[in-house]
Amino acid sequence: MLPMGLHEQQGLHERYGLTRLINARGPFTPAGVSRSDGRVGRAVAEALAGFVVMEELSELADRTLARVTGAEAGTVVHCTSSAITLAVAAAMTGESVERIAALPDTGGLPARVVLPAGHAVDYGHPLVQDIRLAGATPVLSGSDSACTVEELEKDLAHPGTACLVLVSSRLTRGARVPLTEAVAAAHRRGVPAVVDGAAQDFRVGELLAAGADLVLVSGQKYLGGPTAGLVVGRAEAVRAVRAQGKGIGRAMKASKESIVGTLAALEARQELDVSAWARRQEEKVARFCARAAALPGLTAHPVPDPTGLPFPRAVLRVDAARAGSDASALAVALRSGDPQIWLYTDRQDDGELALELVPLTDEEIDVILNRVTEVLAEGSGVTR
Ligand SMILES: *Cc1c(COP(=O)(O)O)cnc(C)c1O
């Protein structure tokens, strides 16, 4: 059940001449997102080897998703990005065959999609483009620094409004928008609410409890499945998402191997003792920090996830004068070795680097610590 270690992946990297990397940057799409355990890998291989009645498989997955998350209903689509497009499409068309066939032409349909300005995140591309892809028009409420429930409600009151989209992610900007209150504001205006919680599979119950009509999570982020978008929520809303399969959803469908892999990942999650797992993550980060803090010019401490995910990250503070290297130079040096080491650099200008150790083996964590030690000993320079 252990993730594949670096040595087991060497085959693939050698065969195709691929760059080896240790990903301490979380479920980052450009780094291949996540690691699946052997059970998911075997399930995917089994699915690829034969035929299945897709409808039967999809229905099984839909029932399983509902049971596991406690939602009324669920369904699997290609990825979270497509889940956003399809949730917006569903809000506009319902189950109407004609309307579904007409998309992305939204003539005559309510097509405004309201979201707090700070929730218009960029996760590799702008989320608002997922909305526009359905033919809808994003309406940004409030400002990047704040969006009040009153501001949302004012924008939601417009008669052409299809739905409210909210994002639960580390990527959102500005003051926190209270999800439950925002959802309630949409419902007061008779508008459904969709929550993009791509990396929030551990918190899907909480997001549903906020009252959202649809909650969207990624199958390949912390859940460790193959690429998939998991859509859960109210039965009627989920049916309208499923119905998009005869329309724009065709280009966003889940494959048999992703559905079977998702089922295996959900089984593994159900068997997981989350609090014991969370304690192991804390110990891992504490050990890493203790060793990193012993290096010259570094301090290290665990930082809880800002969205409430059940594990901390390790934050390194680099004192350039004592370390002989500033945070950005250290990050560049780590990124240019073999294997490359990828970490969070969004606060490097403030002298901070962050590492997520969740998917990493002890062996890989040792490689990181040894490389940090080497780079600092070389005093590879201060970039600015
Ligand atoms: C990763 C991410 C997505 C996209 O997820 P995919 O499954 O890769 O399409 C959408 N929204 C947020 C907030 C994300 O972090």
mmCIF file of C-alpha atoms and ligand atoms in Angstrom:
data_model
loop_
_atom_site.group_PDB
_atom_site.id
_atom_site.type_symbol
_atom_site.label_atom_id
_atom_site.label_comp_id
_atom_site.label_asym_id
_atom_site.label_seq_id
_atom_site.Cartn_x
_atom_site.Cartn_y
_atom_site.Cartn_z
ATOM 1 C CA MET A 1 0.000 0.000 0.000
ATOM 2 C CA LEU A 2 3.072 2.239 0.082
ATOM 3 C CA PRO A 3 3.454 4.722 -2.715
ATOM 4 C CA MET A 4 6.015 3.776 -5.298
ATOM 5 C CA GLY A 5 9.459 4.949 -4.197
ATOM 6 C CA LEU A 6 11.949 6.729 -6.398
ATOM 7 C CA HIS A 7 13.748 3.473 -7.296
ATOM 8 C CA GLU A 8 10.564 1.834 -8.614
ATOM 9 C CA GLN A 9 9.914 4.777 -10.904
ATOM 10 C CA GLN A 10 13.392 4.778 -12.373
ATOM 11 C CA GLY A 11 12.304 2.325 -15.054
ATOM 12 C CA LEU A 12 9.875 4.805 -16.556
ATOM 13 C CA HIS A 13 12.226 7.754 -16.262
ATOM 14 C CA GLU A 14 15.131 5.840 -17.798
ATOM 15 C CA ARG A 15 13.061 4.336 -20.601
ATOM 16 C CA TYR A 16 11.792 7.687 -21.818
ATOM 17 C CA GLY A 17 14.631 9.889 -20.647
ATOM 18 C CA LEU A 18 12.337 11.786 -18.264
ATOM 19 C CA THR A 19 13.581 14.202 -15.614
ATOM 20 C CA ARG A 20 13.498 12.709 -12.122
ATOM 21 C CA LEU A 21 11.855 14.853 -9.481
ATOM 22 C CA ILE A 22 10.873 14.846 -5.855
ATOM 23 C CA ASN A 23 7.627 16.772 -5.573
ATOM 24 C CA ALA A 24 7.349 18.646 -2.272
ATOM 25 C CA ARG A 25 4.874 21.091 -3.805
ATOM 26 C CA GLY A 26 1.604 19.349 -3.076
ATOM 27 C CA PRO A 27 -0.806 17.957 -5.674
ATOM 28 C CA PHE A 28 0.695 20.110 -8.398
ATOM 29 C CA THR A 29 -0.547 19.290 -11.906
ATOM 30 C CA PRO A 30 2.739 20.133 -13.735
ATOM 31 C CA ALA A 31 4.515 17.643 -11.441
ATOM 32 C CA GLY A 32 2.130 14.783 -12.215
ATOM 33 C CA VAL A 33 -0.200 15.691 -9.306
ATOM 34 C CA SER A 34 -0.018 12.685 -6.967
ATOM 35 C CA ARG A 35 1.025 9.124 -6.390
ATOM 36 C CA SER A 36 -1.442 6.285 -6.484
ATOM 37 C CA ASP A 37 -0.953 3.197 -4.394
ATOM 38 C CA GLY A 38 -0.625 -0.250 -5.968
ATOM 39 C CA ARG A 39 -4.291 -1.013 -5.498
ATOM 40 C CA VAL A 40 -5.335 1.916 -7.687
ATOM 41 C CA GLY A 41 -2.716 0.991 -10.285
ATOM 42 C CA ARG A 42 -3.937 -2.623 -10.434
ATOM 43 C CA ALA A 43 -7.578 -1.528 -10.722
ATOM 44 C CA VAL A 44 -6.737 0.794 -13.629
ATOM 45 C CA ALA A 45 -4.789 -1.962 -15.403
ATOM 46 C CA GLU A 46 -7.713 -4.386 -14.967
ATOM 47 C CA ALA A 47 -10.153 -1.836 -16.369
ATOM 48 C CA LEU A 48 -7.972 -1.218 -19.406
ATOM 49 C CA ALA A 49 -7.774 -4.943 -20.176
ATOM 50 C CA GLY A 50 -11.437 -5.486 -20.992
ATOM 51 C CA PHE A 51 -14.901 -4.324 -21.950
ATOM 52 C CA VAL A 52 -17.531 -3.123 -19.521
ATOM 53 C CA VAL A 53 -21.068 -1.841 -19.882
ATOM 54 C CA MET A 54 -20.229 1.806 -19.223
ATOM 55 C CA GLU A 55 -23.666 2.671 -17.929
ATOM 56 C CA GLU A 56 -23.458 -0.073 -15.319
ATOM 57 C CA LEU A 57 -19.982 1.042 -14.231
ATOM 58 C CA SER A 58 -21.005 4.712 -14.089
ATOM 59 C CA GLU A 59 -24.073 3.922 -12.018
ATOM 60 C CA LEU A 60 -22.008 1.871 -9.595
ATOM 61 C CA ALA A 61 -19.540 4.753 -9.234
ATOM 62 C CA ASP A 62 -22.378 7.257 -8.789
ATOM 63 C CA ARG A 63 -23.964 5.186 -6.005
ATOM 64 C CA THR A 64 -20.593 4.633 -4.347
ATOM 65 C CA LEU A 65 -19.776 8.353 -4.399
ATOM 66 C CA ALA A 66 -23.103 9.188 -2.798
ATOM 67 C CA ARG A 67 -22.672 6.511 -0.118
ATOM 68 C CA VAL A 68 -19.080 7.450 0.705
ATOM 69 C CA THR A 69 -19.675 11.217 0.872
ATOM 70 C CA GLY A 70 -23.174 11.159 2.354
ATOM 71 C CA ALA A 71 -24.443 13.297 -0.550
ATOM 72 C CA GLU A 72 -27.804 12.592 -2.195
ATOM 73 C CA ALA A 73 -26.065 11.729 -5.464
ATOM 74 C CA GLY A 74 -22.724 11.757 -7.255
ATOM 75 C CA THR A 75 -21.122 11.314 -10.636
ATOM 76 C CA VAL A 76 -17.647 11.185 -12.177
ATOM 77 C CA VAL A 77 -16.446 13.411 -15.018
ATOM 78 C CA HIS A 78 -13.061 13.935 -16.632
ATOM 79 C CA CYS A 79 -11.507 16.328 -14.091
ATOM 80 C CA THR A 80 -12.416 19.180 -11.756
ATOM 81 C CA SER A 81 -11.932 21.786 -14.447
ATOM 82 C CA SER A 82 -14.546 20.034 -16.589
ATOM 83 C CA ALA A 83 -16.729 19.520 -13.501
ATOM 84 C CA ILE A 84 -16.891 23.330 -13.139
ATOM 85 C CA THR A 85 -17.942 23.734 -16.783
ATOM 86 C CA LEU A 86 -20.534 20.964 -16.472
ATOM 87 C CA ALA A 87 -21.928 22.222 -13.163
ATOM 88 C CA VAL A 88 -22.457 25.646 -14.748
ATOM 89 C CA ALA A 89 -24.005 24.009 -17.838
ATOM 90 C CA ALA A 90 -26.316 21.988 -15.576
ATOM 91 C CA ALA A 91 -27.439 25.127 -13.737
ATOM 92 C CA MET A 92 -28.363 26.714 -17.061
ATOM 93 C CA THR A 93 -30.060 23.773 -18.799
ATOM 94 C CA GLY A 94 -31.371 21.446 -16.124
ATOM 95 C CA GLU A 95 -32.195 18.175 -17.868
ATOM 96 C CA SER A 96 -33.695 19.819 -20.969
ATOM 97 C CA VAL A 97 -32.480 17.868 -24.021
ATOM 98 C CA GLU A 98 -32.901 20.898 -26.310
ATOM 99 C CA ARG A 99 -31.028 23.270 -24.052
ATOM 100 C CA ILE A 100 -28.225 20.740 -23.547
ATOM 101 C CA ALA A 101 -27.901 20.278 -27.311
ATOM 102 C CA ALA A 102 -27.762 24.056 -27.849
ATOM 103 C CA LEU A 103 -24.794 24.758 -25.526
ATOM 104 C CA PRO A 104 -22.493 26.658 -25.612
ATOM 105 C CA ASP A 105 -25.177 28.804 -27.221
ATOM 106 C CA THR A 106 -27.027 30.151 -24.194
ATOM 107 C CA GLY A 107 -29.517 32.368 -26.028
ATOM 108 C CA GLY A 108 -32.552 32.852 -23.802
ATOM 109 C CA LEU A 109 -31.054 31.026 -20.796
ATOM 110 C CA PRO A 110 -29.994 32.575 -17.493
ATOM 111 C CA ALA A 111 -26.245 32.645 -18.091
ATOM 112 C CA ARG A 112 -24.710 34.926 -15.451
ATOM 113 C CA VAL A 113 -22.449 33.086 -13.025
ATOM 114 C CA VAL A 114 -21.639 35.045 -9.880
ATOM 115 C CA LEU A 115 -18.431 34.478 -7.921
ATOM 116 C CA PRO A 116 -16.479 36.474 -5.341
ATOM 117 C CA ALA A 117 -13.667 38.318 -7.187
ATOM 118 C CA GLY A 118 -11.046 36.668 -4.959
ATOM 119 C CA HIS A 119 -12.396 33.234 -5.956
ATOM 120 C CA ALA A 120 -11.547 33.812 -9.607
ATOM 121 C CA VAL A 121 -8.383 31.770 -9.048
ATOM 122 C CA ASP A 122 -5.740 30.665 -11.503
ATOM 123 C CA TYR A 123 -4.796 27.021 -10.997
ATOM 124 C CA GLY A 124 -2.786 26.844 -14.226
ATOM 125 C CA HIS A 125 -5.440 28.657 -16.199
ATOM 126 C CA PRO A 126 -8.156 31.077 -15.087
ATOM 127 C CA LEU A 127 -11.151 29.360 -13.447
ATOM 128 C CA VAL A 128 -13.463 31.886 -15.129
ATOM 129 C CA GLN A 129 -12.605 30.213 -18.429
ATOM 130 C CA ASP A 130 -14.230 26.987 -17.167
ATOM 131 C CA ILE A 131 -17.381 29.071 -16.697
ATOM 132 C CA ARG A 132 -17.104 30.709 -20.126
ATOM 133 C CA LEU A 133 -16.547 27.320 -21.763
ATOM 134 C CA ALA A 134 -20.170 26.422 -20.954
ATOM 135 C CA GLY A 135 -21.283 29.608 -22.718
ATOM 136 C CA ALA A 136 -21.904 31.461 -19.455
ATOM 137 C CA THR A 137 -20.669 34.893 -18.374
ATOM 138 C CA PRO A 138 -18.711 35.243 -15.114
ATOM 139 C CA VAL A 139 -19.754 38.155 -12.875
ATOM 140 C CA LEU A 140 -17.144 39.065 -10.259
ATOM 141 C CA SER A 141 -18.587 40.254 -6.970
ATOM 142 C CA GLY A 142 -16.803 42.593 -4.547
ATOM 143 C CA SER A 143 -13.069 43.137 -4.962
ATOM 144 C CA ASP A 144 -9.931 41.029 -4.792
ATOM 145 C CA SER A 145 -9.445 42.005 -1.169
ATOM 146 C CA ALA A 146 -13.006 41.405 0.068
ATOM 147 C CA CYS A 147 -16.491 40.348 -0.955
ATOM 148 C CA THR A 148 -19.364 40.659 1.476
ATOM 149 C CA VAL A 149 -22.451 38.470 1.521
ATOM 150 C CA GLU A 150 -24.488 41.623 0.786
ATOM 151 C CA GLU A 151 -22.439 42.288 -2.362
ATOM 152 C CA LEU A 152 -22.976 38.695 -3.478
ATOM 153 C CA GLU A 153 -26.683 38.839 -2.809
ATOM 154 C CA LYS A 154 -27.015 42.028 -4.838
ATOM 155 C CA ASP A 155 -25.360 40.373 -7.856
ATOM 156 C CA LEU A 156 -27.356 37.170 -7.346
ATOM 157 C CA ALA A 157 -30.626 39.112 -7.419
ATOM 158 C CA HIS A 158 -30.256 39.754 -11.163
ATOM 159 C CA PRO A 159 -32.901 37.616 -12.961
ATOM 160 C CA GLY A 160 -30.417 36.234 -15.521
ATOM 161 C CA THR A 161 -28.325 34.483 -12.853
ATOM 162 C CA ALA A 162 -27.642 30.755 -13.369
ATOM 163 C CA CYS A 163 -25.619 29.939 -10.265
ATOM 164 C CA LEU A 164 -23.121 31.019 -7.635
ATOM 165 C CA VAL A 165 -19.622 29.530 -7.802
ATOM 166 C CA LEU A 166 -17.442 29.439 -4.678
ATOM 167 C CA VAL A 167 -13.918 28.110 -4.354
ATOM 168 C CA SER A 168 -12.400 26.365 -1.357
ATOM 169 C CA SER A 169 -8.662 26.458 -1.986
ATOM 170 C CA ARG A 170 -5.386 27.914 -0.773
ATOM 171 C CA LEU A 171 -5.430 29.921 -4.000
ATOM 172 C CA THR A 172 -8.314 32.277 -3.129
ATOM 173 C CA ARG A 173 -7.414 35.926 -2.449
ATOM 174 C CA GLY A 174 -8.633 38.441 0.096
ATOM 175 C CA ALA A 175 -10.738 38.108 3.220
ATOM 176 C CA ARG A 176 -12.401 34.724 3.674
ATOM 177 C CA VAL A 177 -15.928 34.549 2.255
ATOM 178 C CA PRO A 178 -18.099 32.572 4.696
ATOM 179 C CA LEU A 179 -19.310 29.599 2.599
ATOM 180 C CA THR A 180 -22.484 28.774 4.515
ATOM 181 C CA GLU A 181 -23.663 32.391 4.479
ATOM 182 C CA ALA A 182 -22.804 32.813 0.787
ATOM 183 C CA VAL A 183 -24.704 29.629 -0.117
ATOM 184 C CA ALA A 184 -27.680 30.792 1.958
ATOM 185 C CA ALA A 185 -27.634 34.151 0.107
ATOM 186 C CA ALA A 186 -27.823 32.299 -3.231
ATOM 187 C CA HIS A 187 -30.691 30.154 -1.986
ATOM 188 C CA ARG A 188 -32.599 33.234 -0.801
ATOM 189 C CA ARG A 189 -32.469 34.368 -4.437
ATOM 190 C CA GLY A 190 -33.474 30.932 -5.733
ATOM 191 C CA VAL A 191 -30.022 30.381 -7.242
ATOM 192 C CA PRO A 192 -28.056 27.111 -6.852
ATOM 193 C CA ALA A 193 -24.534 27.153 -5.387
ATOM 194 C CA VAL A 194 -21.530 25.202 -6.642
ATOM 195 C CA VAL A 195 -18.334 24.789 -4.596
ATOM 196 C CA ASP A 196 -15.044 23.999 -6.321
ATOM 197 C CA GLY A 197 -13.116 22.110 -3.647
ATOM 198 C CA ALA A 198 -10.620 20.488 -6.010
ATOM 199 C CA ALA A 199 -8.030 19.587 -3.364
ATOM 200 C CA GLN A 200 -10.561 19.311 -0.531
ATOM 201 C CA ASP A 201 -11.566 15.651 -0.746
ATOM 202 C CA PHE A 202 -10.805 15.267 2.984
ATOM 203 C CA ARG A 203 -13.365 18.040 3.664
ATOM 204 C CA VAL A 204 -16.094 17.107 1.204
ATOM 205 C CA GLY A 205 -18.541 16.425 4.074
ATOM 206 C CA GLU A 206 -17.942 19.911 5.494
ATOM 207 C CA LEU A 207 -18.442 21.530 2.080
ATOM 208 C CA LEU A 208 -21.707 19.634 1.595
ATOM 209 C CA ALA A 209 -22.778 20.687 5.077
ATOM 210 C CA ALA A 210 -22.382 24.334 3.977
ATOM 211 C CA GLY A 211 -25.512 23.641 1.907
ATOM 212 C CA ALA A 212 -23.952 23.651 -1.574
ATOM 213 C CA ASP A 213 -26.043 22.097 -4.343
ATOM 214 C CA LEU A 214 -22.904 20.674 -5.945
ATOM 215 C CA VAL A 215 -19.423 20.088 -4.543
ATOM 216 C CA LEU A 216 -16.617 19.333 -6.981
ATOM 217 C CA VAL A 217 -13.425 17.539 -5.961
ATOM 218 C CA SER A 218 -10.508 16.105 -7.819
ATOM 219 C CA GLY A 219 -9.944 12.351 -7.897
ATOM 220 C CA GLN A 220 -6.220 12.728 -8.510
ATOM 221 C CA LYS A 221 -5.196 15.208 -5.832
ATOM 222 C CA TYR A 222 -5.153 13.963 -2.208
ATOM 223 C CA LEU A 223 -7.441 11.047 -3.015
ATOM 224 C CA GLY A 224 -4.620 9.614 -5.151
ATOM 225 C CA GLY A 225 -6.790 8.207 -7.935
ATOM 226 C CA PRO A 226 -6.407 8.639 -11.683
ATOM 227 C CA THR A 227 -7.496 11.983 -13.180
ATOM 228 C CA ALA A 228 -11.217 12.442 -12.444
ATOM 229 C CA GLY A 229 -13.673 15.106 -11.344
ATOM 230 C CA LEU A 230 -16.006 13.939 -8.592
ATOM 231 C CA VAL A 231 -19.341 15.731 -8.531
ATOM 232 C CA VAL A 232 -21.548 15.262 -5.466
ATOM 233 C CA GLY A 233 -24.645 17.002 -4.168
ATOM 234 C CA ARG A 234 -28.380 17.264 -4.668
ATOM 235 C CA ALA A 235 -29.894 14.522 -6.814
ATOM 236 C CA GLU A 236 -31.556 16.874 -9.302
ATOM 237 C CA ALA A 237 -28.409 18.931 -9.821
ATOM 238 C CA VAL A 238 -26.276 15.791 -10.287
ATOM 239 C CA ARG A 239 -28.780 14.416 -12.835
ATOM 240 C CA ALA A 240 -28.446 17.660 -14.811
ATOM 241 C CA VAL A 241 -24.638 17.275 -14.781
ATOM 242 C CA ARG A 242 -24.888 13.658 -15.965
ATOM 243 C CA ALA A 243 -27.281 14.728 -18.740
ATOM 244 C CA GLN A 244 -24.533 16.971 -20.212
ATOM 245 C CA GLY A 245 -22.923 13.743 -21.486
ATOM 246 C CA LYS A 246 -25.206 14.055 -24.519
ATOM 247 C CA GLY A 247 -23.927 17.604 -25.038
ATOM 248 C CA ILE A 248 -20.696 19.451 -24.235
ATOM 249 C CA GLY A 249 -19.960 16.812 -21.580
ATOM 250 C CA ARG A 250 -18.923 14.358 -24.271
ATOM 251 C CA ALA A 251 -15.533 16.100 -24.428
ATOM 252 C CA MET A 252 -15.248 15.858 -20.650
ATOM 253 C CA LYS A 253 -16.241 12.270 -19.978
ATOM 254 C CA ALA A 254 -14.679 9.954 -17.433
ATOM 255 C CA SER A 255 -12.939 6.903 -18.900
ATOM 256 C CA LYS A 256 -13.553 3.365 -17.653
ATOM 257 C CA GLU A 257 -10.056 3.259 -16.150
ATOM 258 C CA SER A 258 -10.521 6.531 -14.315
ATOM 259 C CA ILE A 259 -13.868 5.369 -12.903
ATOM 260 C CA VAL A 260 -12.473 2.017 -11.751
ATOM 261 C CA GLY A 261 -9.365 3.730 -10.349
ATOM 262 C CA THR A 262 -11.569 6.235 -8.522
ATOM 263 C CA LEU A 263 -13.542 3.367 -6.961
ATOM 264 C CA ALA A 264 -10.295 1.790 -5.722
ATOM 265 C CA ALA A 265 -9.083 5.143 -4.341
ATOM 266 C CA LEU A 266 -12.416 5.651 -2.541
ATOM 267 C CA GLU A 267 -12.161 2.160 -1.006
ATOM 268 C CA ALA A 268 -8.632 2.945 0.190
ATOM 269 C CA ARG A 269 -9.806 6.251 1.695
ATOM 270 C CA GLN A 270 -12.644 4.542 3.530
ATOM 271 C CA GLU A 271 -10.216 2.084 5.100
ATOM 272 C CA LEU A 272 -7.833 4.884 6.084
ATOM 273 C CA ASP A 273 -7.704 5.846 9.751
ATOM 274 C CA VAL A 274 -7.532 9.574 9.027
ATOM 275 C CA SER A 275 -6.480 10.664 12.520
ATOM 276 C CA ALA A 276 -3.652 8.109 12.663
ATOM 277 C CA TRP A 277 -2.631 9.218 9.167
ATOM 278 C CA ALA A 278 -2.725 12.888 10.207
ATOM 279 C CA ARG A 279 -0.483 12.089 13.214
ATOM 280 C CA ARG A 280 2.032 10.404 10.897
ATOM 281 C CA GLN A 281 2.073 13.515 8.703
ATOM 282 C CA GLU A 282 2.703 15.703 11.764
ATOM 283 C CA GLU A 283 5.573 13.466 12.890
ATOM 284 C CA LYS A 284 7.089 13.498 9.416
ATOM 285 C CA VAL A 285 7.002 17.301 9.284
ATOM 286 C CA ALA A 286 8.300 17.616 12.866
ATOM 287 C CA ARG A 287 11.275 15.331 12.077
ATOM 288 C CA PHE A 288 12.020 17.251 8.906
ATOM 289 C CA CYS A 289 11.844 20.603 10.703
ATOM 290 C CA ALA A 290 14.102 19.435 13.547
ATOM 291 C CA ARG A 291 16.766 18.374 11.065
ATOM 292 C CA ALA A 292 16.404 21.417 8.807
ATOM 293 C CA ALA A 293 16.562 23.840 11.735
ATOM 294 C CA ALA A 294 19.958 22.402 12.687
ATOM 295 C CA LEU A 295 21.409 23.789 9.429
ATOM 296 C CA PRO A 296 23.143 27.196 9.477
ATOM 297 C CA GLY A 297 20.863 30.126 8.708
ATOM 298 C CA LEU A 298 17.668 28.058 8.590
ATOM 299 C CA THR A 299 14.696 27.956 10.895
ATOM 300 C CA ALA A 300 11.881 25.522 10.229
ATOM 301 C CA HIS A 301 8.400 25.086 11.611
ATOM 302 C CA PRO A 302 5.191 23.223 10.800
ATOM 303 C CA VAL A 303 2.310 25.323 9.447
ATOM 304 C CA PRO A 304 -1.271 24.013 9.400
ATOM 305 C CA ASP A 305 -3.155 23.976 6.104
ATOM 306 C CA PRO A 306 -5.081 27.268 5.796
ATOM 307 C CA THR A 307 -8.164 25.500 4.402
ATOM 308 C CA GLY A 308 -8.333 22.970 7.239
ATOM 309 C CA LEU A 309 -6.845 19.915 5.521
ATOM 310 C CA PRO A 310 -5.609 17.468 8.156
ATOM 311 C CA PHE A 311 -1.830 17.898 7.772
ATOM 312 C CA PRO A 312 0.837 20.571 8.166
ATOM 313 C CA ARG A 313 3.496 21.775 5.734
ATOM 314 C CA ALA A 314 7.114 22.521 6.659
ATOM 315 C CA VAL A 315 8.088 26.169 6.303
ATOM 316 C CA LEU A 316 11.776 27.005 5.988
ATOM 317 C CA ARG A 317 12.921 30.529 6.815
ATOM 318 C CA VAL A 318 16.218 31.373 5.213
ATOM 319 C CA ASP A 319 18.424 33.986 6.865
ATOM 320 C CA ALA A 320 20.490 34.892 3.797
ATOM 321 C CA ALA A 321 23.346 36.461 5.757
ATOM 322 C CA ARG A 322 23.916 33.334 7.853
ATOM 323 C CA ALA A 323 22.904 30.694 5.308
ATOM 324 C CA GLY A 324 25.104 32.062 2.524
ATOM 325 C CA SER A 325 22.117 31.748 0.199
ATOM 326 C CA ASP A 326 18.732 33.410 0.083
ATOM 327 C CA ALA A 327 15.448 31.537 -0.265
ATOM 328 C CA SER A 328 15.150 31.975 -4.035
ATOM 329 C CA ALA A 329 18.743 30.906 -4.679
ATOM 330 C CA LEU A 330 18.176 27.840 -2.519
ATOM 331 C CA ALA A 331 14.984 26.996 -4.431
ATOM 332 C CA VAL A 332 16.770 27.405 -7.781
ATOM 333 C CA ALA A 333 19.645 25.187 -6.648
ATOM 334 C CA LEU A 334 17.235 22.480 -5.435
ATOM 335 C CA ARG A 335 15.290 22.674 -8.668
ATOM 336 C CA SER A 336 18.416 22.303 -10.805
ATOM 337 C CA GLY A 337 19.838 19.083 -9.370
ATOM 338 C CA ASP A 338 19.085 15.451 -10.180
ATOM 339 C CA PRO A 339 16.522 14.576 -8.999
ATOM 340 C CA GLN A 340 14.954 18.025 -9.199
ATOM 341 C CA ILE A 341 13.310 19.104 -5.951
ATOM 342 C CA TRP A 342 10.100 21.109 -6.361
ATOM 343 C CA LEU A 343 8.720 23.120 -3.470
ATOM 344 C CA TYR A 344 6.396 26.058 -2.783
ATOM 345 C CA THR A 345 8.148 29.312 -3.667
ATOM 346 C CA ASP A 346 5.235 31.790 -3.460
ATOM 347 C CA ARG A 347 6.782 33.446 -0.372
ATOM 348 C CA GLN A 348 10.438 33.172 -1.368
ATOM 349 C CA ASP A 349 10.766 36.971 -1.600
ATOM 350 C CA ASP A 350 9.919 37.079 2.108
ATOM 351 C CA GLY A 351 12.651 34.510 2.768
ATOM 352 C CA GLU A 352 10.314 31.532 3.069
ATOM 353 C CA LEU A 353 10.036 28.202 1.273
ATOM 354 C CA ALA A 354 7.386 25.604 2.058
ATOM 355 C CA LEU A 355 7.405 21.859 1.572
ATOM 356 C CA GLU A 356 4.591 19.356 1.549
ATOM 357 C CA LEU A 357 5.834 15.942 2.584
ATOM 358 C CA VAL A 358 2.575 13.955 2.349
ATOM 359 C CA PRO A 359 3.426 11.746 -0.663
ATOM 360 C CA LEU A 360 7.159 11.464 0.030
ATOM 361 C CA THR A 361 9.093 8.464 1.341
ATOM 362 C CA ASP A 362 11.658 8.789 4.158
ATOM 363 C CA GLU A 363 14.317 8.133 1.537
ATOM 364 C CA GLU A 364 13.150 11.117 -0.524
ATOM 365 C CA ILE A 365 12.962 13.350 2.542
ATOM 366 C CA ASP A 366 16.585 12.389 3.295
ATOM 367 C CA VAL A 367 17.543 13.329 -0.273
ATOM 368 C CA ILE A 368 15.953 16.765 0.232
ATOM 369 C CA LEU A 369 17.735 17.349 3.552
ATOM 370 C CA ASN A 370 21.073 16.222 2.134
ATOM 371 C CA ARG A 371 20.696 18.505 -0.852
ATOM 372 C CA VAL A 372 19.751 21.492 1.303
ATOM 373 C CA THR A 373 22.830 20.768 3.431
ATOM 374 C CA GLU A 374 25.060 20.613 0.338
ATOM 375 C CA VAL A 375 23.668 23.771 -1.234
ATOM 376 C CA LEU A 376 24.118 25.768 1.970
ATOM 377 C CA ALA A 377 27.666 24.391 2.445
ATOM 378 C CA GLU A 378 28.547 25.517 -1.082
ATOM 379 C CA GLY A 379 27.076 28.922 -0.257
ATOM 380 C CA SER A 380 25.734 28.991 -3.792
ATOM 381 C CA GLY A 381 25.103 32.703 -3.598
ATOM 382 C CA VAL A 382 22.546 35.365 -3.039
ATOM 383 C CA THR A 383 20.495 36.162 -6.123
ATOM 384 C CA ARG A 384 19.634 39.725 -5.210
HETATM 385 C C1 LIG B 1 -6.509 21.687 -9.355
HETATM 386 C C2 LIG B 1 -7.639 22.622 -9.294
HETATM 387 C C3 LIG B 1 -8.649 22.589 -10.262
HETATM 388 C C4 LIG B 1 -8.558 21.717 -11.482
HETATM 389 O O1 LIG B 1 -8.555 20.377 -11.165
HETATM 390 P P1 LIG B 1 -8.355 19.307 -12.316
HETATM 391 O O2 LIG B 1 -8.931 18.063 -11.724
HETATM 392 O O3 LIG B 1 -6.890 19.237 -12.576
HETATM 393 O O4 LIG B 1 -9.091 19.779 -13.516
HETATM 394 C C5 LIG B 1 -9.734 23.419 -10.119
HETATM 395 N N1 LIG B 1 -9.842 24.253 -9.077
HETATM 396 C C6 LIG B 1 -8.894 24.334 -8.128
HETATM 397 C C7 LIG B 1 -9.077 25.277 -6.986
HETATM 398 C C8 LIG B 1 -7.756 23.520 -8.204
HETATM 399 O O5 LIG B 1 -6.821 23.597 -7.251
#
